[in-house]
PDB file of C-alpha atoms in Angstrom:
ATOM      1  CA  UNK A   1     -12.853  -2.029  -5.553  1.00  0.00           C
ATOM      2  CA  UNK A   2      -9.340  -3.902  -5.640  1.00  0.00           C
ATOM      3  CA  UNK A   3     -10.157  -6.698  -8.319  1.00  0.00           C
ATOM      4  CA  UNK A   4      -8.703 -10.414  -8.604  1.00  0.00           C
ATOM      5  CA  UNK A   5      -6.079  -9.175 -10.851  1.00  0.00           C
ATOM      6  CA  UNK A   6      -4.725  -6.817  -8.319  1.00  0.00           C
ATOM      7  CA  UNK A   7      -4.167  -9.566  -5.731  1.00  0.00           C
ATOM      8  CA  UNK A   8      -2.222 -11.627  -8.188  1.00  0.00           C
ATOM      9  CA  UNK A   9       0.195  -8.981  -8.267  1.00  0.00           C
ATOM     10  CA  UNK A  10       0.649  -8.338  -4.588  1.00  0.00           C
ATOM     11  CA  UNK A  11       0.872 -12.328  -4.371  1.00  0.00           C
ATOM     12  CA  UNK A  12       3.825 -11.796  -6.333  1.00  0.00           C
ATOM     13  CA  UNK A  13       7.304 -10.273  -4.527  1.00  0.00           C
ATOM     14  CA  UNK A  14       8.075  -7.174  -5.694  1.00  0.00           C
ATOM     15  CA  UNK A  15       8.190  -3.138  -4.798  1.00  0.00           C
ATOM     16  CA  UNK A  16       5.783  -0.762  -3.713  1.00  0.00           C
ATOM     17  CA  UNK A  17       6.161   2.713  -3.598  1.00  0.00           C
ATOM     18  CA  UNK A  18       4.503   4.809  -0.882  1.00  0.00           C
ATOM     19  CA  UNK A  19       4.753   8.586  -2.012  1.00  0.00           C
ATOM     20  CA  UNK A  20       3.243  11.247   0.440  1.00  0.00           C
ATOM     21  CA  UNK A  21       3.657  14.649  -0.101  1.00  0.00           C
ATOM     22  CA  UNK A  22       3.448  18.625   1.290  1.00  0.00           C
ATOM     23  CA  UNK A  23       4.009  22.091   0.418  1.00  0.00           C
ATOM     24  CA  UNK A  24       7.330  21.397   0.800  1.00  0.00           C
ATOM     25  CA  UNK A  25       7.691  18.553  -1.861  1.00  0.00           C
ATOM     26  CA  UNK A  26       7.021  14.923  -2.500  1.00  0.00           C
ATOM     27  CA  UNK A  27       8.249  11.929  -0.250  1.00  0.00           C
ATOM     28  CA  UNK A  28       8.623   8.290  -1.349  1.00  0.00           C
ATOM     29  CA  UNK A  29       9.588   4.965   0.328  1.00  0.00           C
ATOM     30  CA  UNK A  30       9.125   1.666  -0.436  1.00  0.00           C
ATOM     31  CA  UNK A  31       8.075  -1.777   0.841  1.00  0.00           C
ATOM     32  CA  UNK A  32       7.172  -5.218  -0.433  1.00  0.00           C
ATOM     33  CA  UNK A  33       3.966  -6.372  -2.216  1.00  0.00           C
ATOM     34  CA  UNK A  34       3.524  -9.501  -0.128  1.00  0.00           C
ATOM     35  CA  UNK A  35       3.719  -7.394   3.006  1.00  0.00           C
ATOM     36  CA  UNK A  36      -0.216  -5.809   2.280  1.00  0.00           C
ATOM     37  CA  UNK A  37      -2.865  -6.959   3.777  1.00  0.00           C
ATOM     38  CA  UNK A  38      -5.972  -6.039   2.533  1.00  0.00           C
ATOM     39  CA  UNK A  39      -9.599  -5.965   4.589  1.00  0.00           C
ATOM     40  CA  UNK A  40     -13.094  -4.874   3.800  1.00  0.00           C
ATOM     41  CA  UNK A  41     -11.948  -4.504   0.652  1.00  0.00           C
ATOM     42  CA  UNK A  42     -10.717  -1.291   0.503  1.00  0.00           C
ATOM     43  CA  UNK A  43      -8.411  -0.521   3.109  1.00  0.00           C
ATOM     44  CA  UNK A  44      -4.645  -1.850   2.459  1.00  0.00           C
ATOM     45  CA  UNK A  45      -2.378  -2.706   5.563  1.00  0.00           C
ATOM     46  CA  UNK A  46       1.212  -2.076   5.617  1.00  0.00           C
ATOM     47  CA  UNK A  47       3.589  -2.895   8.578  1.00  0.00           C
ATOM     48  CA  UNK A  48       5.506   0.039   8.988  1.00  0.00           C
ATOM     49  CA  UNK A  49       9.150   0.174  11.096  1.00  0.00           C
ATOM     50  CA  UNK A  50      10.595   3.467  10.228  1.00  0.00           C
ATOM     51  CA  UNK A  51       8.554   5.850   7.224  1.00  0.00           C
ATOM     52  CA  UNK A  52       8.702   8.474   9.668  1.00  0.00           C
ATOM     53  CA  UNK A  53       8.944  10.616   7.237  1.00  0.00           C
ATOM     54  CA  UNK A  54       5.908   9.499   5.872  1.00  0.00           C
ATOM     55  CA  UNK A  55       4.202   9.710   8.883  1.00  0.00           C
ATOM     56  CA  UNK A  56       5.350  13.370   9.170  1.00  0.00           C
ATOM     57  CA  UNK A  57       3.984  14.554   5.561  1.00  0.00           C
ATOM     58  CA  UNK A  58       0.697  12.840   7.013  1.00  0.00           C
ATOM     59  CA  UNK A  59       0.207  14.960   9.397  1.00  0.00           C
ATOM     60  CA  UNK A  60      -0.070  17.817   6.892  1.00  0.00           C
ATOM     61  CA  UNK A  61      -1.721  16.109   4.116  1.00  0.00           C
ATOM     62  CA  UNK A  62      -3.203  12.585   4.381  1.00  0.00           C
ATOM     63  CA  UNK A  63      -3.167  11.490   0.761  1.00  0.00           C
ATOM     64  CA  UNK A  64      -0.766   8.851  -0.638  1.00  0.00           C
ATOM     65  CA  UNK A  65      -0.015   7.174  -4.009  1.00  0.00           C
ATOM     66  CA  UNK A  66       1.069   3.589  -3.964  1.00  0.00           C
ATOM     67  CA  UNK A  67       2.175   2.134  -6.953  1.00  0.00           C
ATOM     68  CA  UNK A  68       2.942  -1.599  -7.264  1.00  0.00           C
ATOM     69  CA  UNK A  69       3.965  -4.237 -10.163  1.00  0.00           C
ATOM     70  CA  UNK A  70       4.756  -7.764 -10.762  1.00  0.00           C
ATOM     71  CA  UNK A  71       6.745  -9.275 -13.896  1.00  0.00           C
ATOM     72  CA  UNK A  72       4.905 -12.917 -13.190  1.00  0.00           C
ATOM     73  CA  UNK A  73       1.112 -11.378 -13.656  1.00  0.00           C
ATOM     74  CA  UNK A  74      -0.245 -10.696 -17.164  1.00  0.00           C
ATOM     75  CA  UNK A  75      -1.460  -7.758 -18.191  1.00  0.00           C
ATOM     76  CA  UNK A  76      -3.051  -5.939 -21.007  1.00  0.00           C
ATOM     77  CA  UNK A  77      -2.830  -7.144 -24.292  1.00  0.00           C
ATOM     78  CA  UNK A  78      -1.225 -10.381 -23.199  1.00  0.00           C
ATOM     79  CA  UNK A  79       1.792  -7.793 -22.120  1.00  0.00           C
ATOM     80  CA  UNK A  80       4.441  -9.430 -19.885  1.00  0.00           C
ATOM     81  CA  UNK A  81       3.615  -7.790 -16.011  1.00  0.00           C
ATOM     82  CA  UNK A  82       1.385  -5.428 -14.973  1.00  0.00           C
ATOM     83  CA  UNK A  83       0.924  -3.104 -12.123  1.00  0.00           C
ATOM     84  CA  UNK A  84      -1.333  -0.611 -10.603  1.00  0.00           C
ATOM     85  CA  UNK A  85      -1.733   2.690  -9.016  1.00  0.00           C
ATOM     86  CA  UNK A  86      -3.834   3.337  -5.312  1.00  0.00           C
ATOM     87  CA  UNK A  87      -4.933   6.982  -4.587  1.00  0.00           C
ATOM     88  CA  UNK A  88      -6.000   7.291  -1.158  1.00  0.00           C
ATOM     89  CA  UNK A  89      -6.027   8.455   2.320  1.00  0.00           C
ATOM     90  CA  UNK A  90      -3.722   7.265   5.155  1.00  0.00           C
ATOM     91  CA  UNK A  91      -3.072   7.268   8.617  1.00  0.00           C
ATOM     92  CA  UNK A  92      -0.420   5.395  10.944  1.00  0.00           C
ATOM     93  CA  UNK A  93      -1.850   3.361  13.822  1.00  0.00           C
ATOM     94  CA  UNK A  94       0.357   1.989  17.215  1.00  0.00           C
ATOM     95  CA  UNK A  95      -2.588   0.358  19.031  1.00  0.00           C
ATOM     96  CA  UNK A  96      -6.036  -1.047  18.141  1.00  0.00           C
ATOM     97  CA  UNK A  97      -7.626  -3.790  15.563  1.00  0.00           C
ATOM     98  CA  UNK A  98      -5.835  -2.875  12.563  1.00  0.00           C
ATOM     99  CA  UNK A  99      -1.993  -2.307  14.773  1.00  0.00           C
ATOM    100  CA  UNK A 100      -2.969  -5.888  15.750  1.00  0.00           C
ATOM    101  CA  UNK A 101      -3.558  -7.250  12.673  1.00  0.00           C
ATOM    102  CA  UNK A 102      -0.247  -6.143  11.070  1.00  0.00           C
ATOM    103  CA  UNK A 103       1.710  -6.687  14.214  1.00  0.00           C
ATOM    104  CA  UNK A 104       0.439 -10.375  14.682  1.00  0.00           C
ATOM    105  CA  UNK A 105       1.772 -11.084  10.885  1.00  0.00           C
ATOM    106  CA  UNK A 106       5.128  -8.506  11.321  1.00  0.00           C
ATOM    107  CA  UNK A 107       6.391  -8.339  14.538  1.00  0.00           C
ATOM    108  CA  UNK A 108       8.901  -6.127  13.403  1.00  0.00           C
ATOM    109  CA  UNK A 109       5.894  -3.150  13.005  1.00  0.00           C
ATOM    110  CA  UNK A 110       5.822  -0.781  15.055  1.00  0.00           C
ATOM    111  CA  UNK A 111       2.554   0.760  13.450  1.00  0.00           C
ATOM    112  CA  UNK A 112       0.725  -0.177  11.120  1.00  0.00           C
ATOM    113  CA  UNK A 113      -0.011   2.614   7.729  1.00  0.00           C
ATOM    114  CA  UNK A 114      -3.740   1.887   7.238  1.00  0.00           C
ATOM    115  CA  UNK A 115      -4.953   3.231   3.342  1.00  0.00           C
ATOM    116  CA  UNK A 116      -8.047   3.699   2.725  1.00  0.00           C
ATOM    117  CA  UNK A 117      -8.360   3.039  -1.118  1.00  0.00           C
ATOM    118  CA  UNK A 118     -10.325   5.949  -3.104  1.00  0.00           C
ATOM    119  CA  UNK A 119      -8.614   4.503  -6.835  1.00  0.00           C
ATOM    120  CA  UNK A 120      -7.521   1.221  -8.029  1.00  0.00           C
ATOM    121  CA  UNK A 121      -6.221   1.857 -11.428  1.00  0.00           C
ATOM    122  CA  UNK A 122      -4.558  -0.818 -13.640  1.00  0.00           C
ATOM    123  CA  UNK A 123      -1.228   0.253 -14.922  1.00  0.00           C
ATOM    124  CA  UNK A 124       0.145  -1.535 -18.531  1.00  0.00           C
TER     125      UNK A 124
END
């Protein structure tokens, strides 16, 4: 689902944008492209320190939008950087494989925000 050109971007250092969301509005916090993992191809691993406010819009609604770019990758049309959006579900784990997976590579995580891509869409 996530195709070559997508991990040339998060090889790249730059921002992504985690936006969650509830009745009450939308919620959005960042991170760094070279901090996802990806595994089995669809699921995305982010370590996660704080986003509790992330973790609390979870709770009532378990879809995110992640949005990531990088200058250095070439996208359509020979344009200069490209980027891409990631619809899916998410959930915040403290113990077990994936917690131990992120945690090995980030100590600093305390839990690990575990997507589980439903879109991959190519942005510019």
């Amino acid at each position: 689902m996530l195709n070559e050109k997508f991990y040339e971007v998060i090889n790249h250092e730059g921002s992504v944008s985690i936006t969650s969301w509830t009745e009450k509005g939308a919620h959005v916090t960042c991170t760094w492209n070279t901090y996802l993992q990806v595994i089995e191809d669809n699921k995305i691993l982010i370590p996660a320190a704080g986003m509790t406010s992330t973790e609390s819009d979870l709770k009532e609604n378990n879809e995110v939008i992640l949005t990531m770019a990088a200058r250095e990758v070439e996208g359509f049309n020979g344009y200069q950087g490209t980027g891409f959006r990631i619809s899916g579900t998410a959930e915040f784990l403290d113990e077990g494989e994936y917690f131990d997976k992120v945690h090995e590579k980030y100590p600093f995580a305390s839990r690990a925000l575990v997507v589980d891509v439903k879109d991959a869409r190519q942005l510019l």
